[in-house]
Amino acid sequence: MEETIAMLIRVFGADDPDTLAAMGSLAARMWQQGEREDAFGLAKHVAERLCRTRGADDPAARDAKAVLDAMLGDSGV
């Protein structure tokens, strides 16, 4: 999955919606596998980029922030 994301960044850019969606999916998978600190960092990165490029009220940005809130509520990051 990391190779796919690297390719997406090269081809479409780091702020592309598909690139950010793939990063969000990777963060969720990492979280489920117990890689909590790295997952949280990646999810935070995705949320920040979405807020910056699409605005805080964008549905994808709100969803990304909700994921961060869920991660915070579920763990010790």
Short mmCIF file of C-alpha atoms in Angstrom, two decimals:
data_model
loop_
_atom_site.label_atom_id
_atom_site.label_comp_id
_atom_site.label_asym_id
_atom_site.label_seq_id
_atom_site.Cartn_x
_atom_site.Cartn_y
_atom_site.Cartn_z
CA MET A 1 0.00 0.00 0.00
CA GLU A 2 2.88 2.35 0.76
CA GLU A 3 4.24 1.83 -2.77
CA THR A 4 0.84 2.70 -4.21
CA ILE A 5 0.71 5.89 -2.18
CA ALA A 6 4.22 6.86 -3.29
CA MET A 7 3.14 6.36 -6.90
CA LEU A 8 -0.03 8.40 -6.37
CA ILE A 9 2.01 11.25 -4.90
CA ARG A 10 4.41 11.18 -7.89
CA VAL A 11 1.64 11.04 -10.48
CA PHE A 12 -1.15 13.13 -8.97
CA GLY A 13 0.44 15.05 -6.11
CA ALA A 14 0.28 14.93 -2.34
CA ASP A 15 -2.97 16.91 -2.14
CA ASP A 16 -4.91 14.83 -4.66
CA PRO A 17 -8.16 13.48 -3.17
CA ASP A 18 -7.34 9.89 -4.18
CA THR A 19 -3.86 10.17 -2.70
CA LEU A 20 -5.26 11.47 0.59
CA ALA A 21 -7.95 8.77 0.62
CA ALA A 22 -5.28 6.10 0.17
CA MET A 23 -3.26 7.63 3.00
CA GLY A 24 -6.35 7.60 5.21
CA SER A 25 -6.94 3.94 4.41
CA LEU A 26 -3.34 3.11 5.23
CA ALA A 27 -3.65 4.96 8.54
CA ALA A 28 -6.76 2.96 9.43
CA ARG A 29 -5.04 -0.31 8.56
CA MET A 30 -1.97 0.61 10.59
CA TRP A 31 -4.20 1.50 13.53
CA GLN A 32 -5.91 -1.87 13.39
CA GLN A 33 -2.54 -3.61 13.29
CA GLY A 34 -1.39 -1.83 16.43
CA GLU A 35 0.93 0.73 14.80
CA ARG A 36 -0.89 3.45 16.67
CA GLU A 37 1.63 6.29 16.78
CA ASP A 38 2.45 6.06 13.08
CA ALA A 39 -1.21 5.65 12.19
CA PHE A 40 -2.20 8.68 14.23
CA GLY A 41 0.56 10.76 12.64
CA LEU A 42 -0.54 9.79 9.14
CA ALA A 43 -4.22 10.40 9.92
CA LYS A 44 -3.32 13.81 11.35
CA HIS A 45 -1.34 14.61 8.21
CA VAL A 46 -4.34 13.68 6.05
CA ALA A 47 -6.75 15.77 8.13
CA GLU A 48 -4.46 18.80 8.05
CA ARG A 49 -3.99 18.59 4.28
CA LEU A 50 -7.71 18.20 3.67
CA CYS A 51 -8.52 21.15 5.91
CA ARG A 52 -5.91 23.28 4.19
CA THR A 53 -6.81 22.36 0.61
CA ARG A 54 -10.57 21.89 0.88
CA GLY A 55 -11.56 23.83 3.97
CA ALA A 56 -12.54 22.63 7.42
CA ASP A 57 -16.21 22.28 6.44
CA ASP A 58 -15.54 19.92 3.55
CA PRO A 59 -17.11 16.48 4.20
CA ALA A 60 -13.80 14.66 3.64
CA ALA A 61 -12.02 17.02 6.05
CA ARG A 62 -14.75 16.53 8.67
CA ASP A 63 -14.52 12.75 8.25
CA ALA A 64 -10.74 12.87 8.66
CA LYS A 65 -11.09 14.92 11.85
CA ALA A 66 -13.66 12.42 13.14
CA VAL A 67 -11.17 9.61 12.56
CA LEU A 68 -8.60 11.51 14.64
CA ASP A 69 -11.13 12.01 17.42
CA ALA A 70 -11.95 8.29 17.36
CA MET A 71 -8.26 7.41 17.51
CA LEU A 72 -7.74 9.72 20.46
CA GLY A 73 -10.71 8.20 22.25
CA ASP A 74 -9.49 4.67 21.61
CA SER A 75 -5.91 4.80 22.66
CA GLY A 76 -2.80 6.03 24.16
CA VAL A 77 -1.22 8.11 21.47
#
